[in-house]
């Protein structure tokens, strides 16, 4: 069973999402919280696999709650839910360590799918979100920061794969670009995440740009 905690300041949203998820045979709603501070407390007590985290909440917003939950070694994953399709929220949520970003008006099936994807350790990083990240970095000064020493541990092929991840390529597209099997790409991605101590592809995209491995427009 995938254990889910719902954090939203609107009771109707918590109840609606709770009923939707509870109807799934593999999902268990273990609790809910009306603000970010309560979400952090509840998550530490209930140990959910996934937290559905609203962005705009009183006491503590969802971004700060995400940062506090996703400390090194944390196993919980955060799926950001919001009615606001704003670049700053997308970027900051993923930078804080969230594994996905979903608008509240998405179809019910998309929400259920998102929870399962995030719980499985994957990132729910749609091409539109990747484009937002690239646009964010494109707006920054072009001077590149020094590359972290962690990058030196990647093989040349792993470095190529990381660059393609940062450009928003899927595993299938990367396999076609490099003329290798898709399973080989999956193996490379797993090794990249392990070597760089990253949670998922979402953090890999942020890392690639922030480290200077790739610049917007390349």
Coordinates of C-alpha atoms in Angstrom, one line a residue:
X1 CA 0.0 0.0 0.0
X2 CA 1.1 3.5 -0.8
X3 CA 0.6 5.7 2.3
X4 CA -0.5 9.3 1.5
X5 CA -0.8 12.4 3.6
X6 CA -2.8 15.4 2.2
X7 CA -1.8 18.9 3.1
X8 CA -4.2 21.7 2.0
X9 CA -5.8 24.6 3.9
X10 CA -9.2 23.9 2.3
X11 CA -11.2 21.2 4.1
X12 CA -13.2 20.4 1.0
X13 CA -10.1 19.8 -1.0
X14 CA -8.6 17.5 1.6
X15 CA -11.8 15.6 1.8
X16 CA -12.3 15.4 -1.9
X17 CA -8.7 14.2 -2.6
X18 CA -8.9 11.8 0.3
X19 CA -12.1 10.2 -1.0
X20 CA -10.6 9.9 -4.5
X21 CA -7.4 8.3 -3.3
X22 CA -9.0 6.1 -0.7
X23 CA -11.1 4.5 -3.5
X24 CA -7.9 3.1 -5.0
X25 CA -7.0 -0.4 -3.9
X26 CA -3.3 0.4 -3.6
X27 CA -3.5 3.8 -1.8
X28 CA -4.1 4.5 1.9
X29 CA -4.7 8.0 3.1
X30 CA -3.1 8.1 6.6
X31 CA -3.9 11.7 7.5
X32 CA -4.4 15.3 6.5
X33 CA -3.1 18.7 7.5
X34 CA -4.5 22.2 7.2
X35 CA -1.1 24.0 6.9
X36 CA 2.6 23.4 6.2
X37 CA 3.6 23.3 9.9
X38 CA 1.0 20.7 10.7
X39 CA 2.0 18.8 7.5
X40 CA 5.6 18.5 8.7
X41 CA 4.5 17.3 12.2
X42 CA 2.0 14.8 10.7
X43 CA 4.5 13.5 8.2
X44 CA 7.1 12.8 10.9
X45 CA 4.5 11.0 13.0
X46 CA 2.7 9.1 10.3
X47 CA 5.6 8.3 8.0
X48 CA 3.7 8.5 4.7
X49 CA 5.3 7.5 1.4
X50 CA 3.9 10.5 -0.4
X51 CA 2.7 14.0 0.8
X52 CA 0.3 15.9 -1.5
X53 CA 1.4 19.4 -0.6
X54 CA -0.5 22.6 -1.4
X55 CA 1.7 25.7 -2.1
X56 CA -0.3 28.5 -0.5
X57 CA -1.2 27.6 3.1
X58 CA -1.2 29.6 6.4
X59 CA 1.4 29.3 9.2
X60 CA 3.9 27.7 6.8
X61 CA 3.6 27.5 3.0
X62 CA 4.1 24.3 1.1
X63 CA 7.6 25.2 -0.2
X64 CA 9.0 25.7 3.3
X65 CA 7.3 22.5 4.5
X66 CA 8.8 20.6 1.6
X67 CA 12.3 21.9 2.5
X68 CA 11.9 20.8 6.1
X69 CA 10.6 17.4 5.2
X70 CA 13.2 16.6 2.5
X71 CA 16.3 16.6 4.6
X72 CA 19.2 14.3 3.6
X73 CA 18.2 10.7 4.1
X74 CA 14.4 11.4 4.1
X75 CA 12.4 8.7 2.4
X76 CA 9.1 10.6 2.0
X77 CA 8.3 12.1 -1.4
X78 CA 6.4 15.3 -2.1
X79 CA 4.0 16.0 -4.9
X80 CA 3.2 19.7 -5.1
X81 CA -0.4 20.6 -5.8
X82 CA -1.5 24.2 -6.6
X83 CA -4.0 26.2 -8.5
X84 CA -1.3 28.6 -9.5
X85 CA 0.7 27.7 -12.7
X86 CA 3.5 30.1 -11.9
X87 CA 7.2 29.6 -12.8
X88 CA 8.5 30.5 -9.3
X89 CA 6.4 27.8 -7.7
X90 CA 7.6 25.2 -10.2
X91 CA 11.2 26.0 -9.9
X92 CA 11.3 26.5 -6.1
X93 CA 9.3 23.3 -5.5
X94 CA 11.6 21.2 -7.5
X95 CA 14.7 22.9 -6.1
X96 CA 13.3 22.1 -2.6
X97 CA 13.3 18.5 -3.5
X98 CA 9.7 17.9 -4.6
X99 CA 9.3 15.0 -7.0
X100 CA 6.4 16.4 -9.0
X101 CA 4.2 19.3 -9.7
X102 CA 0.5 19.1 -10.5
X103 CA -2.3 21.6 -10.9
X104 CA -5.4 21.0 -8.9
X105 CA -7.6 21.2 -11.9
X106 CA -5.9 18.1 -13.5
X107 CA -8.2 15.1 -14.1
X108 CA -8.7 12.7 -11.2
X109 CA -6.9 10.0 -13.1
X110 CA -3.8 12.2 -13.4
X111 CA -3.7 12.7 -9.7
X112 CA -3.9 9.0 -8.9
X113 CA -1.2 8.3 -11.6
X114 CA 1.0 11.1 -10.2
X115 CA 0.9 9.6 -6.7
X116 CA 1.9 6.2 -8.0
X117 CA 4.7 7.6 -10.1
X118 CA 6.2 9.6 -7.3
X119 CA 5.8 6.7 -4.8
X120 CA 7.8 4.5 -7.2
X121 CA 10.7 6.8 -7.0
X122 CA 10.2 8.5 -10.3
X123 CA 9.8 12.2 -11.0
X124 CA 6.6 13.6 -12.4
X125 CA 8.4 16.1 -14.6
X126 CA 6.4 17.0 -17.7
X127 CA 8.1 18.6 -20.7
X128 CA 6.3 21.9 -19.9
X129 CA 7.9 21.9 -16.4
X130 CA 11.3 21.2 -17.9
X131 CA 10.8 24.2 -20.3
X132 CA 10.0 26.4 -17.3
X133 CA 13.2 25.3 -15.6
X134 CA 15.2 26.1 -18.7
X135 CA 13.5 29.5 -19.0
X136 CA 14.4 30.2 -15.4
X137 CA 18.1 29.5 -16.0
X138 CA 18.0 31.4 -19.4
X139 CA 17.0 34.5 -17.5
X140 CA 20.1 34.3 -15.2
X141 CA 23.6 35.7 -15.9
X142 CA 25.5 33.5 -18.2
X143 CA 28.7 33.2 -16.1
X144 CA 29.1 29.6 -15.2
X145 CA 29.8 28.5 -11.7
X146 CA 32.6 26.0 -11.0
X147 CA 31.6 22.4 -11.6
X148 CA 31.1 20.4 -8.4
X149 CA 33.7 17.7 -7.8
X150 CA 30.8 15.2 -7.9
X151 CA 30.7 15.6 -11.6
X152 CA 34.2 14.2 -12.0
X153 CA 32.8 10.8 -10.8
X154 CA 30.6 10.5 -13.9
X155 CA 31.7 8.6 -16.9
X156 CA 31.7 10.5 -20.3
X157 CA 28.5 8.6 -21.3
X158 CA 26.8 9.4 -18.0
X159 CA 27.7 13.0 -18.5
X160 CA 26.1 12.9 -21.9
X161 CA 22.9 11.3 -20.5
X162 CA 22.7 14.0 -17.8
X163 CA 22.9 16.7 -20.4
X164 CA 20.1 15.1 -22.3
X165 CA 18.0 14.8 -19.1
X166 CA 18.5 18.5 -18.6
X167 CA 17.2 19.2 -22.0
X168 CA 13.9 17.4 -21.1
X169 CA 14.6 14.2 -23.1
X170 CA 12.7 11.1 -22.1
X171 CA 14.6 7.8 -21.7
X172 CA 13.2 6.7 -25.1
X173 CA 14.5 9.9 -26.8
X174 CA 17.9 9.6 -25.0
X175 CA 18.2 6.0 -26.3
X176 CA 17.5 7.2 -29.8
X177 CA 20.0 10.1 -29.6
X178 CA 22.8 7.8 -28.2
X179 CA 21.8 4.8 -30.3
X180 CA 21.6 2.5 -27.3
X181 CA 18.8 0.4 -25.7
X182 CA 16.3 2.1 -23.4
X183 CA 17.2 -0.2 -20.6
X184 CA 20.8 1.0 -20.9
X185 CA 19.6 4.5 -20.5
X186 CA 17.7 3.6 -17.4
X187 CA 20.8 2.0 -15.9
X188 CA 22.8 5.2 -16.7
X189 CA 20.1 7.4 -15.1
X190 CA 20.1 5.2 -11.9
X191 CA 23.9 5.5 -11.6
X192 CA 23.9 9.2 -12.2
X193 CA 21.3 9.8 -9.4
X194 CA 23.3 7.5 -7.1
X195 CA 26.7 9.2 -7.8
X196 CA 25.3 12.7 -7.4
X197 CA 23.0 11.8 -4.4
X198 CA 20.0 13.1 -6.3
X199 CA 16.4 12.0 -5.7
X200 CA 15.2 11.9 -9.2
X201 CA 15.2 13.4 -12.7
X202 CA 13.7 16.7 -11.4
X203 CA 16.7 17.3 -9.2
X204 CA 19.0 16.1 -12.0
X205 CA 17.7 18.9 -14.2
X206 CA 18.2 21.5 -11.6
X207 CA 21.7 20.2 -10.7
X208 CA 22.8 20.1 -14.4
X209 CA 22.1 23.8 -14.8
X210 CA 23.2 25.0 -11.4
X211 CA 26.5 23.1 -11.7
X212 CA 27.2 24.8 -15.0
X213 CA 27.2 21.4 -16.8
X214 CA 24.8 22.9 -19.3
X215 CA 23.6 26.4 -20.1
X216 CA 20.2 27.4 -21.4
X217 CA 20.1 27.4 -25.1
X218 CA 22.7 24.6 -25.6

